[in-house]
Tab-separated table of C-alpha atoms in Angstrom:
chain	number	residue	atom	x	y	z
A	1	UNK	CA	225.573	197.180	142.872
A	2	UNK	CA	228.023	195.246	144.971
A	3	UNK	CA	227.818	191.492	144.493
A	4	UNK	CA	226.227	190.169	147.688
A	5	UNK	CA	227.531	187.394	149.892
A	6	UNK	CA	225.074	184.524	149.887
A	7	UNK	CA	224.198	181.908	152.450
A	8	UNK	CA	225.873	178.565	152.150
A	9	UNK	CA	223.984	175.368	152.793
A	10	UNK	CA	224.046	171.772	151.762
A	11	UNK	CA	221.511	171.196	148.927
A	12	UNK	CA	220.691	167.779	150.384
A	13	UNK	CA	219.170	169.514	153.421
A	14	UNK	CA	216.283	171.278	151.708
A	15	UNK	CA	213.790	171.301	154.568
A	16	UNK	CA	212.345	174.801	154.933
A	17	UNK	CA	210.776	174.511	158.376
A	18	UNK	CA	211.707	177.317	160.821
A	19	UNK	CA	213.957	174.996	162.833
A	20	UNK	CA	216.030	173.917	159.828
A	21	UNK	CA	216.247	177.461	158.507
A	22	UNK	CA	217.562	178.630	161.890
A	23	UNK	CA	220.193	175.902	162.191
A	24	UNK	CA	221.367	176.391	158.603
A	25	UNK	CA	222.068	179.996	159.497
A	26	UNK	CA	223.880	179.427	162.754
A	27	UNK	CA	225.587	176.227	161.607
A	28	UNK	CA	225.975	176.682	157.835
A	29	UNK	CA	228.211	173.625	157.424
A	30	UNK	CA	226.125	171.265	159.496
A	31	UNK	CA	223.040	169.576	158.079
A	32	UNK	CA	222.151	167.536	161.139
A	33	UNK	CA	222.639	167.463	164.871
A	34	UNK	CA	225.595	165.575	166.381
A	35	UNK	CA	223.246	162.759	167.234
A	36	UNK	CA	222.201	162.434	163.582
A	37	UNK	CA	218.700	163.685	164.250
A	38	UNK	CA	216.662	166.267	162.335
A	39	UNK	CA	218.105	169.637	163.449
A	40	UNK	CA	214.664	171.036	164.134
A	41	UNK	CA	213.891	168.031	166.328
A	42	UNK	CA	217.149	168.567	168.237
A	43	UNK	CA	216.213	172.191	168.745
A	44	UNK	CA	212.720	171.182	169.876
A	45	UNK	CA	214.234	168.928	172.571
A	46	UNK	CA	216.221	171.854	173.926
A	47	UNK	CA	213.179	174.116	173.876
A	48	UNK	CA	211.046	171.469	175.535
A	49	UNK	CA	213.619	171.095	178.311
A	50	UNK	CA	213.683	174.838	178.782
A	51	UNK	CA	209.904	174.939	178.874
A	52	UNK	CA	209.805	172.177	181.522
A	53	UNK	CA	212.257	174.103	183.655
A	54	UNK	CA	210.147	177.209	183.325
A	55	UNK	CA	207.003	175.355	184.336
A	56	UNK	CA	208.695	173.865	187.393
A	57	UNK	CA	209.637	177.370	188.429
A	58	UNK	CA	205.981	178.364	188.163
A	59	UNK	CA	206.318	180.484	185.021
A	60	UNK	CA	204.404	179.901	181.811
A	61	UNK	CA	206.447	179.232	178.665
A	62	UNK	CA	205.297	180.405	175.217
A	63	UNK	CA	204.372	177.738	172.644
A	64	UNK	CA	206.898	177.008	169.912
A	65	UNK	CA	205.609	176.844	166.329
A	66	UNK	CA	207.580	174.528	164.077
A	67	UNK	CA	205.153	173.733	161.293
A	68	UNK	CA	206.055	174.012	157.641
A	69	UNK	CA	204.989	177.106	155.757
A	70	UNK	CA	201.857	176.488	153.621
A	71	UNK	CA	202.279	176.111	149.885
A	72	UNK	CA	201.354	179.129	147.821
A	73	UNK	CA	197.906	178.922	146.148
A	74	UNK	CA	197.990	177.735	142.543
A	75	UNK	CA	201.631	176.673	142.630
A	76	UNK	CA	202.311	172.912	142.500
A	77	UNK	CA	204.421	171.654	145.374
A	78	UNK	CA	208.104	171.773	144.550
A	79	UNK	CA	207.650	173.944	141.458
A	80	UNK	CA	208.629	177.244	143.056
A	81	UNK	CA	212.159	176.526	144.218
A	82	UNK	CA	214.187	178.543	146.638
A	83	UNK	CA	217.169	179.501	144.558
A	84	UNK	CA	219.844	181.323	146.530
A	85	UNK	CA	222.895	181.646	144.341
A	86	UNK	CA	226.574	182.295	144.470
A	87	UNK	CA	228.223	185.464	143.201
A	88	UNK	CA	230.548	185.980	140.249
A	89	UNK	CA	233.372	183.451	140.290
A	90	UNK	CA	235.889	181.903	137.891
A	91	UNK	CA	235.603	178.324	136.702
A	92	UNK	CA	236.745	175.818	139.316
A	93	UNK	CA	239.008	172.823	139.011
A	94	UNK	CA	238.718	169.339	140.553
A	95	UNK	CA	240.108	170.485	143.913
A	96	UNK	CA	237.381	173.077	144.363
A	97	UNK	CA	239.830	175.930	143.762
A	98	UNK	CA	239.646	178.504	140.973
A	99	UNK	CA	241.188	177.060	137.828
A	100	UNK	CA	242.186	180.457	136.504
A	101	UNK	CA	241.622	184.143	137.270
A	102	UNK	CA	238.348	185.689	136.191
A	103	UNK	CA	238.498	186.629	132.511
A	104	UNK	CA	237.313	189.940	131.038
A	105	UNK	CA	233.736	190.052	129.788
A	106	UNK	CA	233.525	188.240	126.464
A	107	UNK	CA	230.901	186.253	124.620
A	108	UNK	CA	232.308	183.085	123.041
A	109	UNK	CA	230.509	182.010	119.884
A	110	UNK	CA	227.985	179.200	120.283
A	111	UNK	CA	224.755	177.917	118.726
A	112	UNK	CA	221.254	177.230	119.958
A	113	UNK	CA	221.746	173.512	119.421
A	114	UNK	CA	224.906	173.544	121.540
A	115	UNK	CA	223.196	175.518	124.324
A	116	UNK	CA	220.367	172.996	124.568
A	117	UNK	CA	222.789	170.072	124.308
A	118	UNK	CA	224.846	171.347	127.238
A	119	UNK	CA	221.703	171.972	129.290
A	120	UNK	CA	220.482	168.435	128.595
A	121	UNK	CA	223.775	167.002	129.833
A	122	UNK	CA	223.238	168.490	133.297
A	123	UNK	CA	219.617	167.348	133.302
A	124	UNK	CA	220.612	163.807	132.319
A	125	UNK	CA	223.317	163.759	135.015
A	126	UNK	CA	220.844	165.154	137.585
A	127	UNK	CA	223.464	167.621	138.771
A	128	UNK	CA	222.502	168.429	142.400
A	129	UNK	CA	221.695	172.016	143.282
A	130	UNK	CA	224.338	173.836	145.297
A	131	UNK	CA	225.460	177.426	145.763
A	132	UNK	CA	228.914	176.328	146.890
A	133	UNK	CA	229.573	173.197	144.841
A	134	UNK	CA	231.176	173.142	141.402
A	135	UNK	CA	230.521	170.451	138.795
A	136	UNK	CA	233.320	168.670	136.950
A	137	UNK	CA	233.126	171.234	134.120
A	138	UNK	CA	233.976	174.035	136.561
A	139	UNK	CA	230.555	175.673	136.761
A	140	UNK	CA	228.710	176.380	140.004
A	141	UNK	CA	225.686	174.151	140.537
A	142	UNK	CA	223.039	176.862	140.948
A	143	UNK	CA	220.642	178.511	138.494
A	144	UNK	CA	223.071	181.175	137.256
A	145	UNK	CA	225.973	178.715	137.069
A	146	UNK	CA	223.733	176.456	134.968
A	147	UNK	CA	223.091	179.229	132.431
A	148	UNK	CA	226.768	180.235	132.486
A	149	UNK	CA	227.580	176.630	131.575
A	150	UNK	CA	224.935	176.355	128.836
A	151	UNK	CA	226.010	179.671	127.296
A	152	UNK	CA	229.629	178.507	127.550
A	153	UNK	CA	230.687	181.676	129.402
A	154	UNK	CA	234.292	182.062	130.591
A	155	UNK	CA	233.241	182.182	134.247
A	156	UNK	CA	230.371	181.760	136.690
A	157	UNK	CA	227.947	184.678	136.548
A	158	UNK	CA	224.942	185.476	138.760
A	159	UNK	CA	221.496	186.887	137.999
A	160	UNK	CA	222.824	190.411	138.455
A	161	UNK	CA	225.403	190.025	135.685
A	162	UNK	CA	223.998	187.534	133.153
A	163	UNK	CA	222.068	190.268	131.346
A	164	UNK	CA	225.276	191.858	130.039
A	165	UNK	CA	225.855	188.754	127.894
A	166	UNK	CA	222.483	189.031	126.173
A	167	UNK	CA	220.094	191.410	124.458
A	168	UNK	CA	216.514	191.866	125.588
A	169	UNK	CA	213.862	190.329	123.353
A	170	UNK	CA	210.077	190.123	123.308
A	171	UNK	CA	208.084	187.062	124.324
A	172	UNK	CA	207.101	186.351	120.711
A	173	UNK	CA	210.774	186.247	119.717
A	174	UNK	CA	211.746	183.533	122.219
A	175	UNK	CA	213.588	180.558	120.746
A	176	UNK	CA	215.394	177.589	122.321
A	177	UNK	CA	218.592	178.719	124.000
A	178	UNK	CA	217.249	182.103	125.105
A	179	UNK	CA	216.757	182.736	128.825
A	180	UNK	CA	214.093	184.132	131.130
A	181	UNK	CA	215.737	186.093	133.937
A	182	UNK	CA	214.401	187.636	137.143
A	183	UNK	CA	216.883	189.573	139.238
A	184	UNK	CA	215.665	191.192	142.436
A	185	UNK	CA	218.212	193.964	143.153
A	186	UNK	CA	216.614	194.831	146.497
A	187	UNK	CA	217.182	191.303	147.825
A	188	UNK	CA	218.907	189.036	145.266
A	189	UNK	CA	218.159	185.933	147.337
A	190	UNK	CA	214.430	186.602	147.330
A	191	UNK	CA	212.958	185.263	144.104
A	192	UNK	CA	215.934	185.841	141.789
A	193	UNK	CA	216.096	183.009	139.280
A	194	UNK	CA	216.964	182.232	135.671
A	195	UNK	CA	215.881	179.437	133.307
A	196	UNK	CA	216.700	178.410	129.743
A	197	UNK	CA	213.834	178.521	127.260
A	198	UNK	CA	213.473	175.193	125.449
A	199	UNK	CA	210.481	175.885	123.199
A	200	UNK	CA	206.719	176.359	123.494
A	201	UNK	CA	204.637	173.324	124.407
A	202	UNK	CA	201.606	174.463	122.385
A	203	UNK	CA	200.386	177.162	120.035
A	204	UNK	CA	198.839	179.246	122.843
A	205	UNK	CA	202.309	180.128	124.191
A	206	UNK	CA	201.126	179.779	127.774
A	207	UNK	CA	203.516	176.943	128.692
A	208	UNK	CA	207.072	176.271	127.617
A	209	UNK	CA	209.848	173.765	128.304
A	210	UNK	CA	212.215	175.182	130.928
A	211	UNK	CA	215.708	173.882	131.574
A	212	UNK	CA	216.831	174.999	135.029
A	213	UNK	CA	219.031	174.246	138.008
A	214	UNK	CA	216.895	173.998	141.120
A	215	UNK	CA	216.447	171.685	144.092
A	216	UNK	CA	217.022	168.840	144.228
A	217	UNK	CA	218.773	168.741	140.827
A	218	UNK	CA	218.804	170.161	137.288
A	219	UNK	CA	215.574	169.451	135.480
A	220	UNK	CA	213.556	169.890	132.301
A	221	UNK	CA	209.903	170.695	132.930
A	222	UNK	CA	206.830	172.215	131.307
A	223	UNK	CA	206.438	175.597	132.982
A	224	UNK	CA	203.811	178.363	132.798
A	225	UNK	CA	205.034	181.556	131.161
A	226	UNK	CA	207.037	183.307	132.493
A	227	UNK	CA	207.441	181.265	135.685
A	228	UNK	CA	205.515	179.809	138.627
A	229	UNK	CA	205.962	183.001	140.649
A	230	UNK	CA	206.964	186.631	139.954
A	231	UNK	CA	205.907	185.961	136.362
A	232	UNK	CA	205.595	189.641	135.496
A	233	UNK	CA	209.181	190.353	136.557
A	234	UNK	CA	211.001	187.941	134.248
A	235	UNK	CA	212.858	189.399	131.277
A	236	UNK	CA	213.739	187.482	128.095
A	237	UNK	CA	217.324	187.659	126.827
A	238	UNK	CA	219.096	186.281	123.769
A	239	UNK	CA	222.785	185.404	123.985
A	240	UNK	CA	224.950	187.914	122.132
A	241	UNK	CA	227.408	185.264	120.988
A	242	UNK	CA	225.081	183.195	118.785
A	243	UNK	CA	226.903	182.120	115.637
A	244	UNK	CA	226.165	184.535	112.803
A	245	UNK	CA	223.886	183.339	110.020
A	246	UNK	CA	222.585	180.259	111.809
A	247	UNK	CA	220.724	179.445	114.993
A	248	UNK	CA	221.766	175.814	114.923
A	249	UNK	CA	225.044	173.924	114.853
A	250	UNK	CA	227.915	175.508	112.942
A	251	UNK	CA	228.239	174.122	109.425
A	252	UNK	CA	230.644	171.276	108.832
A	253	UNK	CA	231.446	171.150	105.149
A	254	UNK	CA	233.019	167.700	105.487
A	255	UNK	CA	229.618	166.086	106.019
A	256	UNK	CA	226.661	165.829	103.641
A	257	UNK	CA	224.311	167.561	106.070
A	258	UNK	CA	226.123	170.873	106.340
A	259	UNK	CA	225.769	174.211	104.595
A	260	UNK	CA	228.396	174.689	101.926
A	261	UNK	CA	230.240	178.015	101.574
A	262	UNK	CA	228.349	180.530	99.470
A	263	UNK	CA	225.143	178.509	99.471
A	264	UNK	CA	222.124	180.754	100.160
A	265	UNK	CA	219.449	179.902	102.683
A	266	UNK	CA	216.079	181.640	102.261
A	267	UNK	CA	215.120	180.799	105.837
A	268	UNK	CA	218.000	180.215	108.286
A	269	UNK	CA	218.148	176.764	109.829
A	270	UNK	CA	216.475	177.153	113.260
A	271	UNK	CA	218.558	174.462	114.955
A	272	UNK	CA	218.342	170.742	115.657
A	273	UNK	CA	216.391	171.351	118.867
A	274	UNK	CA	213.331	172.248	116.774
A	275	UNK	CA	213.039	168.772	115.259
A	276	UNK	CA	212.630	165.303	116.709
A	277	UNK	CA	210.339	163.536	119.201
A	278	UNK	CA	208.343	166.014	121.282
A	279	UNK	CA	208.965	169.011	118.994
A	280	UNK	CA	205.910	171.177	118.342
A	281	UNK	CA	206.550	174.402	116.444
A	282	UNK	CA	206.095	176.247	113.152
A	283	UNK	CA	209.375	174.949	111.724
A	284	UNK	CA	208.065	171.355	111.771
A	285	UNK	CA	205.103	172.535	109.690
A	286	UNK	CA	207.400	174.387	107.308
A	287	UNK	CA	209.630	171.324	106.981
A	288	UNK	CA	206.654	169.108	106.169
A	289	UNK	CA	205.345	171.444	103.505
A	290	UNK	CA	208.760	171.703	101.887
A	291	UNK	CA	209.064	167.912	101.871
A	292	UNK	CA	205.611	167.539	100.327
A	293	UNK	CA	206.613	169.914	97.541
A	294	UNK	CA	209.716	167.832	96.905
A	295	UNK	CA	207.777	164.590	96.444
A	296	UNK	CA	207.588	163.158	99.968
A	297	UNK	CA	203.888	163.799	100.487
A	298	UNK	CA	203.062	160.082	100.362
A	299	UNK	CA	204.273	159.728	103.940
A	300	UNK	CA	201.615	162.087	105.286
A	301	UNK	CA	198.081	160.854	105.811
A	302	UNK	CA	197.194	164.245	107.279
A	303	UNK	CA	198.999	167.519	107.767
A	304	UNK	CA	201.829	168.413	107.737
A	305	UNK	CA	201.432	170.045	111.124
A	306	UNK	CA	203.495	171.565	113.938
A	307	UNK	CA	203.867	168.376	116.002
A	308	UNK	CA	206.790	166.158	115.000
A	309	UNK	CA	205.684	162.697	113.901
A	310	UNK	CA	207.053	159.566	112.311
A	311	UNK	CA	205.727	160.858	108.994
A	312	UNK	CA	208.109	163.821	109.248
A	313	UNK	CA	211.009	161.518	110.036
A	314	UNK	CA	210.270	159.140	107.162
A	315	UNK	CA	209.739	161.980	104.692
A	316	UNK	CA	212.993	163.653	105.753
A	317	UNK	CA	214.892	160.393	105.430
A	318	UNK	CA	213.440	159.815	101.966
A	319	UNK	CA	214.661	163.262	100.887
A	320	UNK	CA	218.107	162.624	102.368
A	321	UNK	CA	218.335	159.263	100.627
A	322	UNK	CA	217.319	160.940	97.373
A	323	UNK	CA	220.514	163.009	97.705
A	324	UNK	CA	222.508	159.787	97.854
A	325	UNK	CA	223.169	159.966	101.607
A	326	UNK	CA	223.207	156.795	103.657
A	327	UNK	CA	223.633	155.678	107.259
A	328	UNK	CA	223.815	158.423	109.880
A	329	UNK	CA	223.635	161.050	107.133
A	330	UNK	CA	220.086	159.862	106.336
A	331	UNK	CA	218.713	159.559	109.866
A	332	UNK	CA	215.459	161.406	109.181
A	333	UNK	CA	216.412	164.438	111.287
A	334	UNK	CA	217.049	167.639	109.299
A	335	UNK	CA	220.402	169.353	109.673
A	336	UNK	CA	221.652	172.610	108.107
A	337	UNK	CA	222.402	170.974	104.753
A	338	UNK	CA	219.015	169.232	104.473
A	339	UNK	CA	217.263	172.468	105.407
A	340	UNK	CA	219.266	174.572	102.927
A	341	UNK	CA	218.452	172.224	100.042
A	342	UNK	CA	214.751	172.296	100.891
A	343	UNK	CA	214.307	176.057	101.335
A	344	UNK	CA	216.338	176.903	98.223
A	345	UNK	CA	214.735	174.245	96.030
A	346	UNK	CA	218.083	172.603	95.332
A	347	UNK	CA	219.012	168.933	95.371
A	348	UNK	CA	217.085	165.965	94.022
A	349	UNK	CA	213.371	165.408	94.603
A	350	UNK	CA	211.989	162.264	96.170
A	351	UNK	CA	210.872	159.861	93.442
A	352	UNK	CA	208.368	157.050	93.706
A	353	UNK	CA	211.040	154.421	93.194
A	354	UNK	CA	213.540	155.842	95.648
A	355	UNK	CA	211.131	156.658	98.412
A	356	UNK	CA	209.893	153.186	99.219
A	357	UNK	CA	206.625	151.310	98.591
A	358	UNK	CA	203.699	152.973	96.904
A	359	UNK	CA	201.338	154.800	99.244
A	360	UNK	CA	198.290	152.796	100.292
A	361	UNK	CA	199.369	150.049	97.891
A	362	UNK	CA	198.531	152.233	94.876
A	363	UNK	CA	201.420	152.821	92.523
A	364	UNK	CA	202.324	156.482	92.162
A	365	UNK	CA	199.746	157.814	94.641
A	366	UNK	CA	201.626	160.434	96.679
A	367	UNK	CA	199.180	160.871	99.570
A	368	UNK	CA	196.270	163.148	100.404
A	369	UNK	CA	198.509	165.934	101.663
A	370	UNK	CA	199.566	166.661	98.079
A	371	UNK	CA	196.027	167.745	97.182
A	372	UNK	CA	194.765	170.389	99.531
A	373	UNK	CA	194.255	174.177	99.470
A	374	UNK	CA	197.643	175.833	99.142
A	375	UNK	CA	199.401	172.719	97.772
A	376	UNK	CA	201.928	173.375	95.009
A	377	UNK	CA	203.709	170.386	93.492
A	378	UNK	CA	204.185	168.304	90.375
A	379	UNK	CA	201.521	165.787	91.418
A	380	UNK	CA	198.805	168.440	91.040
A	381	UNK	CA	199.960	169.045	87.465
A	382	UNK	CA	200.053	165.319	86.762
A	383	UNK	CA	196.562	164.905	88.174
A	384	UNK	CA	195.205	167.790	86.099
A	385	UNK	CA	196.667	166.463	82.862
A	386	UNK	CA	195.102	163.069	83.502
A	387	UNK	CA	191.720	164.685	84.200
A	388	UNK	CA	191.940	166.479	80.860
A	389	UNK	CA	192.945	163.228	79.145
A	390	UNK	CA	189.938	161.440	80.672
A	391	UNK	CA	187.534	164.188	79.611
A	392	UNK	CA	187.114	165.933	82.957
A	393	UNK	CA	189.122	169.072	82.217
A	394	UNK	CA	186.233	171.373	81.352
A	395	UNK	CA	186.713	173.377	84.556
A	396	UNK	CA	190.176	174.578	83.594
A	397	UNK	CA	190.386	178.041	82.039
A	398	UNK	CA	194.197	177.806	82.072
A	399	UNK	CA	196.577	175.037	82.915
A	400	UNK	CA	196.447	172.605	84.526
A	401	UNK	CA	199.353	173.687	86.702
A	402	UNK	CA	201.165	172.769	89.928
A	403	UNK	CA	199.017	174.854	92.321
A	404	UNK	CA	195.906	173.131	93.648
A	405	UNK	CA	192.773	175.103	92.840
A	406	UNK	CA	189.012	174.925	92.599
A	407	UNK	CA	189.235	173.738	88.979
A	408	UNK	CA	191.231	170.695	90.143
A	409	UNK	CA	188.744	169.930	92.894
A	410	UNK	CA	185.702	170.214	90.632
A	411	UNK	CA	187.351	168.065	87.979
A	412	UNK	CA	188.116	165.348	90.535
A	413	UNK	CA	184.579	165.599	91.923
A	414	UNK	CA	183.121	165.114	88.426
A	415	UNK	CA	185.333	162.074	87.898
A	416	UNK	CA	184.295	160.609	91.274
A	417	UNK	CA	180.585	161.103	90.487
A	418	UNK	CA	181.146	159.375	87.175
A	419	UNK	CA	182.178	156.328	89.211
A	420	UNK	CA	178.765	156.406	90.890
A	421	UNK	CA	180.094	157.812	94.172
A	422	UNK	CA	178.108	160.311	96.228
A	423	UNK	CA	178.447	162.304	99.435
A	424	UNK	CA	181.836	162.207	101.127
A	425	UNK	CA	183.123	159.758	98.547
A	426	UNK	CA	182.813	162.497	95.906
A	427	UNK	CA	184.400	165.411	97.759
A	428	UNK	CA	186.784	166.425	94.989
A	429	UNK	CA	189.948	165.327	96.781
A	430	UNK	CA	191.687	162.296	95.264
A	431	UNK	CA	192.228	159.287	97.508
A	432	UNK	CA	194.010	156.044	96.601
A	433	UNK	CA	191.046	154.569	94.715
A	434	UNK	CA	190.383	157.777	92.786
A	435	UNK	CA	194.038	157.849	91.793
A	436	UNK	CA	194.074	154.180	90.801
A	437	UNK	CA	191.020	154.510	88.550
A	438	UNK	CA	192.127	157.832	87.067
A	439	UNK	CA	195.475	156.413	85.999
A	440	UNK	CA	194.276	152.910	85.143
């Protein structure tokens, strides 16, 4: 369809009362009356004068309604923005003029981490919403310009054209950097909107973090799936130009935390946006379990789980330091290189000496997370051998081995009961005191 011509208005004048709407249409470049008053108030004065004249003449004048439209039920105030947008346009320079002619359709390579980073820059700068203004990077300051910027497109797109740069995906496939797009072809200014998906806020997948350009400025906000309104009409898209083989930052082989050429990765690195304060996803759980298997379980008092915690940061840093990395290369946040070493089982494990003080003040005790159903690590083997040495290995038919099993639990329980413990103190799972006595 033909790209429509959209209304122009100043984003600072976001009043949606009938008076303001009228004056924005008839005076698109004026946000207030010549006297500096609210335009609706200025209009009301004129109408009141006309009404007085009519009454003097003996004719009744109809009442003028100027109240604000009621908020829609169930939608928090300000969370369903009006998002008129500009059409397709090239990037703009400092003077507000096109910097170069519109380029042919192409999809420059980028990564999920870079998409989220660019989106965060506009959010941090509180870029004001505008269908006619262009930010210093050349992108239009509306919802579609925001996505064009985050996807690093060669020009400013609109909701009717963004889809050609992506492929449709299902809700369950959404990852940070994907978009949720609603384009209303019948009336593009009525409801059309697009947001960047920043990750689920919980395991129910009912709310997610949305990065979007809306009034009064770009924002990051927890949003119900798919959006506050027209939820059933949003479509999920994934950018076609994501860097092959990785969803995160492109590898830099000059730094320790980068994937080296030819190095396999059983599970591709999901991207830096999945880790750090506020992250809550399956990759945090996977990271924690991998770290536990590599000897960093002492940092976890519970879990690992999907919500990022200081335990994850400390365990990651311990693993990075075990590789001989220091400073910014051992910041506790996993990059492509850290991830590749963990998922492929390469690199050096975390040792008791290199990882810091003994857990709970007990030398060698790695933490409760090392001994739980599904655990598989060297500490389980070490525990089993000590149980056998102490005479509590009768429950083993084979082994002991690195995978935690019922034979390990029953052996530990027998040892705990031999200490005179009962109830929860003899549950079969070794704590610091069990470990201390077993290895005394």
